[in-house]
Coordinates of C-alpha atoms in Angstrom, one line a residue:
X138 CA -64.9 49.6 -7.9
X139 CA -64.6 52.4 -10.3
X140 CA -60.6 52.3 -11.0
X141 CA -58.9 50.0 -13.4
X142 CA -56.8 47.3 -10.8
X143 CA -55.8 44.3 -12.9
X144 CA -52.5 45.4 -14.3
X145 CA -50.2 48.1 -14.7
X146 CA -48.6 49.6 -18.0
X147 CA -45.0 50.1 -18.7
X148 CA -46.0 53.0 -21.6
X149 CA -48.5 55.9 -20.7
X150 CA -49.4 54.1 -17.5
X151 CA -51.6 57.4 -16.1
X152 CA -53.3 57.6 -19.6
X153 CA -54.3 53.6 -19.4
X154 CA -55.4 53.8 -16.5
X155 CA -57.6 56.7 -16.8
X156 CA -58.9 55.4 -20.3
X157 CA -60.8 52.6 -18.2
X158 CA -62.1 54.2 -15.2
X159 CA -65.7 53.9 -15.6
X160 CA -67.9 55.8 -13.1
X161 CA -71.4 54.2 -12.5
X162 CA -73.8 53.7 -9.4
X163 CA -73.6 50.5 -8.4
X164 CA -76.4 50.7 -6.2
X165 CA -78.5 51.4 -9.2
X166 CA -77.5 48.8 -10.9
X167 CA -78.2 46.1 -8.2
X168 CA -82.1 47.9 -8.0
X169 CA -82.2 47.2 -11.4
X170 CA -80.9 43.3 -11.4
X171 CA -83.5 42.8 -8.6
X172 CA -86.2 44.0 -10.9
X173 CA -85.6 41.8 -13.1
X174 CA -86.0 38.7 -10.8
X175 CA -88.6 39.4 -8.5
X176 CA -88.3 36.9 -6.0
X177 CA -84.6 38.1 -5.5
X178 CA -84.6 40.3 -2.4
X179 CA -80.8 41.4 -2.2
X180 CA -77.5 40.7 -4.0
X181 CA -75.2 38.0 -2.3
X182 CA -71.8 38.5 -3.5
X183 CA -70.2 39.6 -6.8
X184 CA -66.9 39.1 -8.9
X185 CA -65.1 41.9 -11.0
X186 CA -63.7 41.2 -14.1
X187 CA -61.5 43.9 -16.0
X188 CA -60.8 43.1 -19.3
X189 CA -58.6 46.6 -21.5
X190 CA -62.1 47.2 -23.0
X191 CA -65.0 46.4 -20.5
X192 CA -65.4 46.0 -17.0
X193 CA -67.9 42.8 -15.9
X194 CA -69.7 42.0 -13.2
X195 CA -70.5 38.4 -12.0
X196 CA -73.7 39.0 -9.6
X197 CA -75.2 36.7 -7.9
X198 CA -78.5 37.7 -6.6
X199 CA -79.8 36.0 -3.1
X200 CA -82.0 33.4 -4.6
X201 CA -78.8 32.4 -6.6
X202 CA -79.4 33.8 -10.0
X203 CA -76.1 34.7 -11.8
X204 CA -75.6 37.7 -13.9
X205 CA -73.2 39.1 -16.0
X206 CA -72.8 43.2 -16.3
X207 CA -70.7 44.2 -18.8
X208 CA -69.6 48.0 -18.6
X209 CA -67.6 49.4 -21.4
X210 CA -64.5 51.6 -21.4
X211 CA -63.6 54.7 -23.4
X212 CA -60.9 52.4 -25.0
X213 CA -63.6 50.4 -26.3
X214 CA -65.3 53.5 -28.8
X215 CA -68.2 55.4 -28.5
X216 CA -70.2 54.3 -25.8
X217 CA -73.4 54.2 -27.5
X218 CA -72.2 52.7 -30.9
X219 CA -70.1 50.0 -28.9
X220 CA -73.4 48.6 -27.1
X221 CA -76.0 48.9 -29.2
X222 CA -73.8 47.0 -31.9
X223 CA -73.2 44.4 -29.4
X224 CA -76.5 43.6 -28.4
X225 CA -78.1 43.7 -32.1
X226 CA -75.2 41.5 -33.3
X227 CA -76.3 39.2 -30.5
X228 CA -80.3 39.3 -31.2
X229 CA -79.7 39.2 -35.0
X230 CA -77.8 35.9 -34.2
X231 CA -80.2 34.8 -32.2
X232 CA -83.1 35.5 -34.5
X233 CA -81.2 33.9 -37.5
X234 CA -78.9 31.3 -36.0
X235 CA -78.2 28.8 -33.1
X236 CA -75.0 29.9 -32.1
X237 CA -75.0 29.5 -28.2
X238 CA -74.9 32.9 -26.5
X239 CA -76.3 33.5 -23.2
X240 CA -80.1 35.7 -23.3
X241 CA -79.3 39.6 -22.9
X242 CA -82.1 40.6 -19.9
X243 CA -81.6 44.4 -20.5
X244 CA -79.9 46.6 -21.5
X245 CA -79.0 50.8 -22.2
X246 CA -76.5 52.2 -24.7
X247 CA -76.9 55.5 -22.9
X248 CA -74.4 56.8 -20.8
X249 CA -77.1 59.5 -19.1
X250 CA -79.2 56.6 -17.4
X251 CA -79.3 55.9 -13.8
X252 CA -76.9 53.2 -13.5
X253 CA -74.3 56.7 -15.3
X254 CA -72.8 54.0 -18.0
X255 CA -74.0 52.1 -20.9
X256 CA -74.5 48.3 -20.0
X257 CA -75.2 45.0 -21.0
X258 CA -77.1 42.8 -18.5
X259 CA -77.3 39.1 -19.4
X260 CA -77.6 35.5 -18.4
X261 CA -74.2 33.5 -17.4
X262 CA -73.2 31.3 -19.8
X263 CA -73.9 27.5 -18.5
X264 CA -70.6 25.2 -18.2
X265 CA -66.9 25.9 -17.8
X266 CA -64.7 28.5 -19.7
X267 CA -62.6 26.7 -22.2
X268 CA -59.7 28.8 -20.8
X269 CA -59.7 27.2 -17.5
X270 CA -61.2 23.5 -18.8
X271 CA -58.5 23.3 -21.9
X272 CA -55.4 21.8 -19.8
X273 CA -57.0 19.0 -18.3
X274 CA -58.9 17.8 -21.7
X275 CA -57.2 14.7 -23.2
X276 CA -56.1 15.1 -26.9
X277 CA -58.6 13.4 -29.0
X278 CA -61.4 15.2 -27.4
X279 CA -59.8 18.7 -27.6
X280 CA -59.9 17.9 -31.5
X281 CA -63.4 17.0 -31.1
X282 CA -64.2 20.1 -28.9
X283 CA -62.5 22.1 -32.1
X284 CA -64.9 20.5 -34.6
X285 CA -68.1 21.4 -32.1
X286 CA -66.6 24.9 -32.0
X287 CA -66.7 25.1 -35.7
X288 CA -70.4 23.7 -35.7
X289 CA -71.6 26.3 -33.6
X290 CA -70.1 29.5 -34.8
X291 CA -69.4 29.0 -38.3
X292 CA -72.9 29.0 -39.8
X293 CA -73.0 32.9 -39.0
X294 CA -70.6 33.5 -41.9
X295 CA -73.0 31.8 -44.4
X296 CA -75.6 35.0 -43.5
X297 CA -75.9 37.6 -46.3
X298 CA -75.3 41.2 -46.1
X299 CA -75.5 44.1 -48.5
X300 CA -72.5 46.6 -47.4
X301 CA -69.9 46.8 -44.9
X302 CA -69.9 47.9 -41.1
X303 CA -71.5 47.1 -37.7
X304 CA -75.3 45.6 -37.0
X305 CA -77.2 48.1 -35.0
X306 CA -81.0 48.5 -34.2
X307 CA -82.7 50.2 -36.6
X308 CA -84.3 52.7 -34.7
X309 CA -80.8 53.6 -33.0
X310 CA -81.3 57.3 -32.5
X311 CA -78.2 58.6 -32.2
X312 CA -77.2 57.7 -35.7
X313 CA -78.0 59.8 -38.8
X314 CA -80.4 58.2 -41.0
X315 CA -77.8 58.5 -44.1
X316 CA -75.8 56.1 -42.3
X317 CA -78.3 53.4 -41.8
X318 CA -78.9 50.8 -44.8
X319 CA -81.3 48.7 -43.5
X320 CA -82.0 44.9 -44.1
X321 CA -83.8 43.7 -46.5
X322 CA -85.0 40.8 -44.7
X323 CA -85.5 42.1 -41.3
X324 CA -86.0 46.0 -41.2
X325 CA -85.3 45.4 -36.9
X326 CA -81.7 46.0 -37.9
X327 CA -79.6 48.2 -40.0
X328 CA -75.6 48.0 -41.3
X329 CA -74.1 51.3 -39.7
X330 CA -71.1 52.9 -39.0
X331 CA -68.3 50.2 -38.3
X332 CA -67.6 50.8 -34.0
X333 CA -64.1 49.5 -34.2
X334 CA -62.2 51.8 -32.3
X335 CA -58.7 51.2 -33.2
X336 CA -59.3 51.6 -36.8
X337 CA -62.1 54.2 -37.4
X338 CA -62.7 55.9 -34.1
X339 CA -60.3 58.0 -32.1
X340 CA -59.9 56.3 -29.1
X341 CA -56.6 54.7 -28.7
X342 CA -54.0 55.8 -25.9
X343 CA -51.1 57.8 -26.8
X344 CA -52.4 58.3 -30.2
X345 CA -54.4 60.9 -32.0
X346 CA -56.3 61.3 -34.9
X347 CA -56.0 65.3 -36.8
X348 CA -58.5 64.2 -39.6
X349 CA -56.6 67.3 -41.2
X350 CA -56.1 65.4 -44.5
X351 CA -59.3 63.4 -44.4
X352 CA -62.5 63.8 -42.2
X353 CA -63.4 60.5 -40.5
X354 CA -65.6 57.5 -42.7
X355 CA -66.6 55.3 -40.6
X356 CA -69.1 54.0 -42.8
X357 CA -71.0 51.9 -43.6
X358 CA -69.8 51.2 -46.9
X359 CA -71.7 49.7 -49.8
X360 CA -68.7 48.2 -52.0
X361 CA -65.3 47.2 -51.7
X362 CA -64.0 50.2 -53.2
X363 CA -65.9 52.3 -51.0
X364 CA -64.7 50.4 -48.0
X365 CA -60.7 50.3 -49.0
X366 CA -61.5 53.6 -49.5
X367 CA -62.0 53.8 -45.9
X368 CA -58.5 52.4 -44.6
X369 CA -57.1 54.7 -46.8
X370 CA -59.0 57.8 -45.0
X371 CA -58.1 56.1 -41.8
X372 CA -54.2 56.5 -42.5
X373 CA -54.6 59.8 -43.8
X374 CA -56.4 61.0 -40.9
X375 CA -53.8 60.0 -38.6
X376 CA -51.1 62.1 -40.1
X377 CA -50.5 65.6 -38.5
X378 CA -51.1 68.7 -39.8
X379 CA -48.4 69.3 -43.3
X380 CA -46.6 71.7 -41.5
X381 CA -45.3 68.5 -39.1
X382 CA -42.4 66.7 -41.2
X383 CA -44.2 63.6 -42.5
X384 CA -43.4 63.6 -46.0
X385 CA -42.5 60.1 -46.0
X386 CA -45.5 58.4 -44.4
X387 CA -47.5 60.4 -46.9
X388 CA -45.7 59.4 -49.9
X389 CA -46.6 55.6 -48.6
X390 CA -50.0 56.5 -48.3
X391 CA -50.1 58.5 -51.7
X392 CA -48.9 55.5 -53.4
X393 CA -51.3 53.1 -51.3
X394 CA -54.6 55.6 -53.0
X395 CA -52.7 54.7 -56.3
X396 CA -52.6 51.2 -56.0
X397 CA -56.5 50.2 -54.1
X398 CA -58.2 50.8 -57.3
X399 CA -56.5 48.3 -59.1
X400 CA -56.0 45.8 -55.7
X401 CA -59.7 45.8 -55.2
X402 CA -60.6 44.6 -58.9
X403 CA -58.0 41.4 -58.5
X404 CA -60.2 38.6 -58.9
X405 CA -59.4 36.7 -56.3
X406 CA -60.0 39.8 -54.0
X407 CA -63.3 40.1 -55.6
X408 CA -64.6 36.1 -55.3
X409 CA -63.7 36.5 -51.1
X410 CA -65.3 39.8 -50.8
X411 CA -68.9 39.2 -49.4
X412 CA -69.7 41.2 -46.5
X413 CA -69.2 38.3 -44.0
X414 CA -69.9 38.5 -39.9
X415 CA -67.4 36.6 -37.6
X416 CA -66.5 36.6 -34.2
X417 CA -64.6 39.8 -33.2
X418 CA -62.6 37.4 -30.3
X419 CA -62.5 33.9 -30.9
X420 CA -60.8 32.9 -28.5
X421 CA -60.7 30.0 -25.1
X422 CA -61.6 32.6 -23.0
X423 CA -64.5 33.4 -24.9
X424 CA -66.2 29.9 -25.2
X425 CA -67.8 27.9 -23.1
X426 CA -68.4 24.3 -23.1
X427 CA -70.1 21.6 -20.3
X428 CA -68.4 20.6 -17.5
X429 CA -69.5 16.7 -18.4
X430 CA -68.5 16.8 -21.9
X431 CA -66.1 18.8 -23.5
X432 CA -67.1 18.5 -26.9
X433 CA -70.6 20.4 -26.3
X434 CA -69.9 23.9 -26.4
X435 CA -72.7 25.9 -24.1
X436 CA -72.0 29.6 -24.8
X437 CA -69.7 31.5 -27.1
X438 CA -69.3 35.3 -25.4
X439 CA -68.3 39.1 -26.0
X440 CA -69.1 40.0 -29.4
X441 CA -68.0 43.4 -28.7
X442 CA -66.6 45.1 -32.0
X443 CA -68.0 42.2 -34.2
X444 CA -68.4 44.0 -37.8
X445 CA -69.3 43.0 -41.5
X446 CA -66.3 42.2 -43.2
X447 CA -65.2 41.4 -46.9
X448 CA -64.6 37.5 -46.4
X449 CA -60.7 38.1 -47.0
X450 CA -60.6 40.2 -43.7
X451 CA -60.6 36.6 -41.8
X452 CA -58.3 34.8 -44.1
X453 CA -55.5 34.8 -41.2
X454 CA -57.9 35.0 -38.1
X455 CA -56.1 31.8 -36.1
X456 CA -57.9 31.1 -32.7
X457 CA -55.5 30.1 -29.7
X458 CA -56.5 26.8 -29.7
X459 CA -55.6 26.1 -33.1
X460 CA -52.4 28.2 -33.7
X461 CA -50.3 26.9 -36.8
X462 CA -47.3 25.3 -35.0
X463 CA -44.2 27.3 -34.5
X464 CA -42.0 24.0 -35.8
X465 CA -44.4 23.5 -38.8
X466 CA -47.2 20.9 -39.8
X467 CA -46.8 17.5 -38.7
X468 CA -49.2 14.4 -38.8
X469 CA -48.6 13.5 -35.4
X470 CA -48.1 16.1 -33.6
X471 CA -51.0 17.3 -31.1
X472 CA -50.4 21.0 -32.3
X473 CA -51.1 20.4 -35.8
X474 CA -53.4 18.0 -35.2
X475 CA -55.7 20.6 -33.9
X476 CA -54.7 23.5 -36.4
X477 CA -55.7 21.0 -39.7
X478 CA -58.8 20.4 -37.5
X479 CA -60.0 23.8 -37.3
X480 CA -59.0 24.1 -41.0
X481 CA -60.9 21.0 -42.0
X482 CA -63.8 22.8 -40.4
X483 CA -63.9 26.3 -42.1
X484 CA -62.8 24.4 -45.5
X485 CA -66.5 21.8 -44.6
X486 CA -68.4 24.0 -42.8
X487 CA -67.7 27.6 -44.0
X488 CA -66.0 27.5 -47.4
X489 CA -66.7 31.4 -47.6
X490 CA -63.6 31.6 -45.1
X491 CA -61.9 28.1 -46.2
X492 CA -61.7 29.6 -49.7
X493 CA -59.9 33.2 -48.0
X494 CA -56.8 30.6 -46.8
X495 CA -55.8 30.2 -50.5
X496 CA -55.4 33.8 -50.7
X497 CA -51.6 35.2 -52.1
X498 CA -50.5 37.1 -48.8
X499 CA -48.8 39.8 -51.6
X500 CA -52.8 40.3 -52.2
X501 CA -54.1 40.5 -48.5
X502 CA -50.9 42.3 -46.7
X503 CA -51.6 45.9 -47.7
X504 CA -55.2 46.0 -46.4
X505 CA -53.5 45.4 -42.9
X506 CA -50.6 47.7 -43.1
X507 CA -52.4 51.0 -45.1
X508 CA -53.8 52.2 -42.0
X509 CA -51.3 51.5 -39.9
X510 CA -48.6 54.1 -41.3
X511 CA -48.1 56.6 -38.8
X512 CA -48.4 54.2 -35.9
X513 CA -45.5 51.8 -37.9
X514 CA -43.9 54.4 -39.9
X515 CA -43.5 53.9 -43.8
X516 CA -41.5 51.0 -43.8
X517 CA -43.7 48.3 -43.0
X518 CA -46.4 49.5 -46.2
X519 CA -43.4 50.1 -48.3
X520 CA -42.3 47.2 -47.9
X521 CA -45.6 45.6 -48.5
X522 CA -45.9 47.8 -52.1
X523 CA -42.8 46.4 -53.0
X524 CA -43.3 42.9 -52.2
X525 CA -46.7 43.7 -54.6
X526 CA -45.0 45.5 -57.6
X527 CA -42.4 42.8 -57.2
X528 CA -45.4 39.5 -57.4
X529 CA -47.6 42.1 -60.3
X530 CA -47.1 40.1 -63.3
X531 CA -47.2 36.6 -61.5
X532 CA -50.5 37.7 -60.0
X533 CA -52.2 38.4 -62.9
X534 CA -52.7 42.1 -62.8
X535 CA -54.0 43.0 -66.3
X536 CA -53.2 46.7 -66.0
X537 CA -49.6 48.3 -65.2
X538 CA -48.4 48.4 -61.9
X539 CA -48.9 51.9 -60.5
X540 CA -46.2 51.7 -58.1
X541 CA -43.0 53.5 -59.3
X542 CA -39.7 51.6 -59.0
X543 CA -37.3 53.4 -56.6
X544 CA -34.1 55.3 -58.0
X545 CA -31.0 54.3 -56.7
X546 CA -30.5 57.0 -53.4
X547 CA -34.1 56.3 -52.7
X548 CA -33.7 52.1 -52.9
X549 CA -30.6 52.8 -50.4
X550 CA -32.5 55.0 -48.2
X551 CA -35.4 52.3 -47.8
X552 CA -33.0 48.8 -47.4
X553 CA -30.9 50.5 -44.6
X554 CA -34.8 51.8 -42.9
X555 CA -35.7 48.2 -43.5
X556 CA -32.8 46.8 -42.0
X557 CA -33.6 49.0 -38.7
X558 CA -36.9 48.4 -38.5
X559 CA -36.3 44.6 -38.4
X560 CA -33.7 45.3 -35.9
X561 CA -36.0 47.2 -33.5
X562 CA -38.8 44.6 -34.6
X563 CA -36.3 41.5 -33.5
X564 CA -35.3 43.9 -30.5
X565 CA -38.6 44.6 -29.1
X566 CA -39.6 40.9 -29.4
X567 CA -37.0 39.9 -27.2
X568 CA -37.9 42.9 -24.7
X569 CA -41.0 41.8 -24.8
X570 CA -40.3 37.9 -23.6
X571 CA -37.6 39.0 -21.3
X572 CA -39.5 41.5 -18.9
X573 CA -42.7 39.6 -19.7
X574 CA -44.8 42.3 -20.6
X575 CA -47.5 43.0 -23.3
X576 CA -46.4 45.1 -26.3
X577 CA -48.8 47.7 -25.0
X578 CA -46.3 47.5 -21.7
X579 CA -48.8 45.9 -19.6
X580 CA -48.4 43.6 -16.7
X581 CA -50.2 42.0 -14.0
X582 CA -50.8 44.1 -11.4
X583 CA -49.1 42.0 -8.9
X584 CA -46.0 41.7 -11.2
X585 CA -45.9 45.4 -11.4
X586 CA -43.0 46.3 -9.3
X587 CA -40.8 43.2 -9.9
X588 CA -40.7 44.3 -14.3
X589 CA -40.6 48.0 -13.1
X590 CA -37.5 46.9 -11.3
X591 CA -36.4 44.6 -14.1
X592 CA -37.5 47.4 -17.1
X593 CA -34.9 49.8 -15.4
X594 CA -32.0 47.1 -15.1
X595 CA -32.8 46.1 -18.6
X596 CA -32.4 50.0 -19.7
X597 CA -29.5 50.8 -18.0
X598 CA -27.8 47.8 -18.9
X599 CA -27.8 48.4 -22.6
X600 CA -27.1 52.2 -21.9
X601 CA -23.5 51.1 -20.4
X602 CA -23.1 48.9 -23.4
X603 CA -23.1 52.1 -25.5
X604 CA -19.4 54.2 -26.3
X605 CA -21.5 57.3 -27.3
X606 CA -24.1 60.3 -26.5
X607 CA -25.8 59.6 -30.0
X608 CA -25.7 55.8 -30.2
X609 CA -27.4 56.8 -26.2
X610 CA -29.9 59.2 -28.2
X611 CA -30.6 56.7 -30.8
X612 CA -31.6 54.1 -27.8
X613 CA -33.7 56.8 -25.8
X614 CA -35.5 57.6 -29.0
X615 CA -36.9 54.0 -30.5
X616 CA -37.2 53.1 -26.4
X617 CA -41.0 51.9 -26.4
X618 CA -41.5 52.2 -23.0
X619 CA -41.8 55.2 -20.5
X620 CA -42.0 54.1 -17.0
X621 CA -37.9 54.0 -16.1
X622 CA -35.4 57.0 -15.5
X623 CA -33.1 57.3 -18.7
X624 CA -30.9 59.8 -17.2
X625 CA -29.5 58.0 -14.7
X626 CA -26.7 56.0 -16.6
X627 CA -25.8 59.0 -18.2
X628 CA -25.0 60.8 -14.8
X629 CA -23.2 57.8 -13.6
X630 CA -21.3 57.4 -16.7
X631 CA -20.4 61.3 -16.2
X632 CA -19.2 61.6 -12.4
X633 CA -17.4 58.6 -13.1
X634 CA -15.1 60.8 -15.5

């Protein structure tokens, strides 16, 4: 009940696992579904669902109500920010739109109640997942279904908001009044801190935030300087205390405060800067259509983490049914087909995020990357600076370009990291695809032992390949995974001498 059981992890596997045990008493929780239908006497049966972030129950009461219970993790982010975003996002939607999404019937964002977690209680969503539907729908209605996707969900982006961050309920008590900005329109609700955990919060396994450089800001944030800002903080704040060797990373990140200023008064980052909503997730398994006719969609799910963006933030958001195709565009082919259809539909139906696709990716690529530097290193947003300094001029930068060109040693030193950076990158890819594994490490729970078994062979095969103790090292060191025994080819290697 209480243990995380769908999967295993190849990296940190303990940590994972322990990162979604969630405690609660069930039996509380049943009392409290039957309360809220009274002629319900007892609960017939119920399905577990464990997603890295929440854990759901299906319950089905014994007058053949079906509820969903949605239980977060400590992967997810603060308990208390994670659900009361959630369920705000949901009733502001509901109050302002007509995106489907199933009625929330109650609900607690603190963890010291009864039940001993923060949940969600809500109605099932009516139809079929798309997940499960989307095989067995022919062609022309799966482009249809894309365009009734588009209807429902984009209108959200066409709300207006005054700053950055997360909806929460206004009278959310467990957040400083400082960090509430209320709306205008609607003083229910109120922008706060942004509850995305793997950017702003300290909750990600295997890494840790030292705030040593900067303190957290989480927000929200009122302009776009305030919230670029923010990503630069969020770097910072991962690097270790100076007396850890990370002068590199920190050069990146000193240059990356040097170059925000001028990146956030481009004009094309300005005109795709409105503080836009999306869906956190959008995704097949998210969606729900009928089971009669695929083209109506019934009920669009987990808006977990949804936050106010600048519009730019979605200009490469791709759902899984409308993926560009990996042999390019073509008119006929069913792939494309559906990709220019969702396209079609943000361009007609939400030019606030059609307009974001026109975008010059030299423009977009360090907002993703800033952040990101001690968990990639410093090539990645080097490479991103220069790809910047190199596009200035062309882009229309009126001022200088504040990023220094490289001296000769220093261009050398950068070119040979890039080179083994894409090598790992290429290297980890095929990993990846050939043990069948997330890049997390994860795997299916009943696959566990068969890529534990391969994960070893893989390992020791490559450490026979090798001549020498350092080229060995070298393999041990950018390894990503934990879970084989890296000794053992070097003890073999040695009593075979």
């Amino acid at each position: 009940m209480f243990p995380y059981t769908a999967g295993r992890w190849l990296h940190l596997d303990k940590q994972q696992h322990d990162a979604r045990y969630v405690k609660f008493d069930f039996d509380r929780l049943c009392e409290k579904i039957l309360s809220l239908y009274p002629s319900a006497t007892s609960i017939k049966d119920f399905q577990k669902i464990e997603g890295g972030f929440s854990k759901v129950f299906i319950i089905r009461t014994d007058n053949d109500e079906n509820v969903v219970v949605k239980l977060p993790t400590s992967v997810a982010g603060s308990a208390r920010h994670i659900t009361n975003s959630e369920v705000a996002t949901i009733m502001y939607l509901k109050s302002n739109t007509e995106v489907p999404i199933p009625n929330i019937l109650d609900w607690n964002d603190d963890p010291a109640n009864p039940i001993g977690s923060a949940y969600i209680i809500m109605e099932h969503a009516g139809g079929i997942l798309l997940q499960e539907a989307w095989a067995n729908i022919p062609s022309d209605k799966k482009i249809k279904c894309i365009g009734a996707i588009c209807t429902s969900i984009v209108p959200i982006t066409k709300l207006d908001f005054s700053a950055y961050g997360s909806l929460y309920f206004a009278n959310a008590s467990f957040i400083d009044d400082g960090y509430k900005l209320k709306l205008s329109k609607n003083d229910k609700f109120c922008i706060g801190p942004h509850c995305r955990s793997s950017t702003y919060w300290n909750n990600n396994v295997g890494e840790s935030r030292y705030y040593t450089l900067k303190p957290p800001n989480r927000g929200p944030w009122h302009d776009l300087s305030s919230y670029a800002s923010a990503l630069i903080d969020s770097g910072l704040a991962r690097l270790p205390p100076p007396n850890q060797p990370l002068s590199i990373q920190q050069q990146a990140s000193y240059q990356g405060q040097n170059v925000f200023p001028r990146l956030v008064q481009h004009p094309e980052i300005q005109s795709n800067s409105s503080p836009t909503l999306f869906h956190p997730d959008l995704h097949k398994r998210n969606i729900f259509i009928s089971q009669d006719d695929p083209t109506i969609v019934t009920g669009i799910i987990d808006w977990q983490g949804a936050s106010i963006e600048p519009a730019f933030y979605y200009a490469d958001e791709a759902p899984d049914f409308s993926k560009i195709p990996a042999e390019g565009l073509s008119d006929s082919a069913e792939e494309s087909l559906r990709y220019q259809a969702y396209e079609i539909g943000l361009a007609l139906l939400a030019p606030r995020l059609g307009a974001t696709r026109k975008i010059d990716e030299a423009l977009l690529r360090p907002f993703r990357y800033f952040h990101r530097t001690w968990r990639d290193g410093f090539v990645p947003f080097t490479h991103e600076l220069m790809r910047l300094k190199d596009s200035w001029e062309r882009l229309g930068f009126e001022k200088e370009c504040p990023i220094p060109a490289m001296g000769p040693e220093e261009k050398e030193f950068y070119e040979k990291q890039l080179e083994i950076y894409d090598g790992m990158l290429e290297f980890r890819r095929d990993m990846f695809e050939v043990l069948g594994v997330e890049e997390d490490g994860w795997v299916p729970a009943e696959r566990w032992e068969e890529a534990k078994k391969m994960h070893q062979g893989f390992y020791d095969t490559l450490m026979d390949n090798l001549e020498d103790d350092e080229s060995r090292q070298e393999l041990r060191t950018m390894w990503p995974f934990d879970q084989c025994q890296p000794e053992t080819q070097v003890r073999r290697k040695d009593d075979d001498v």
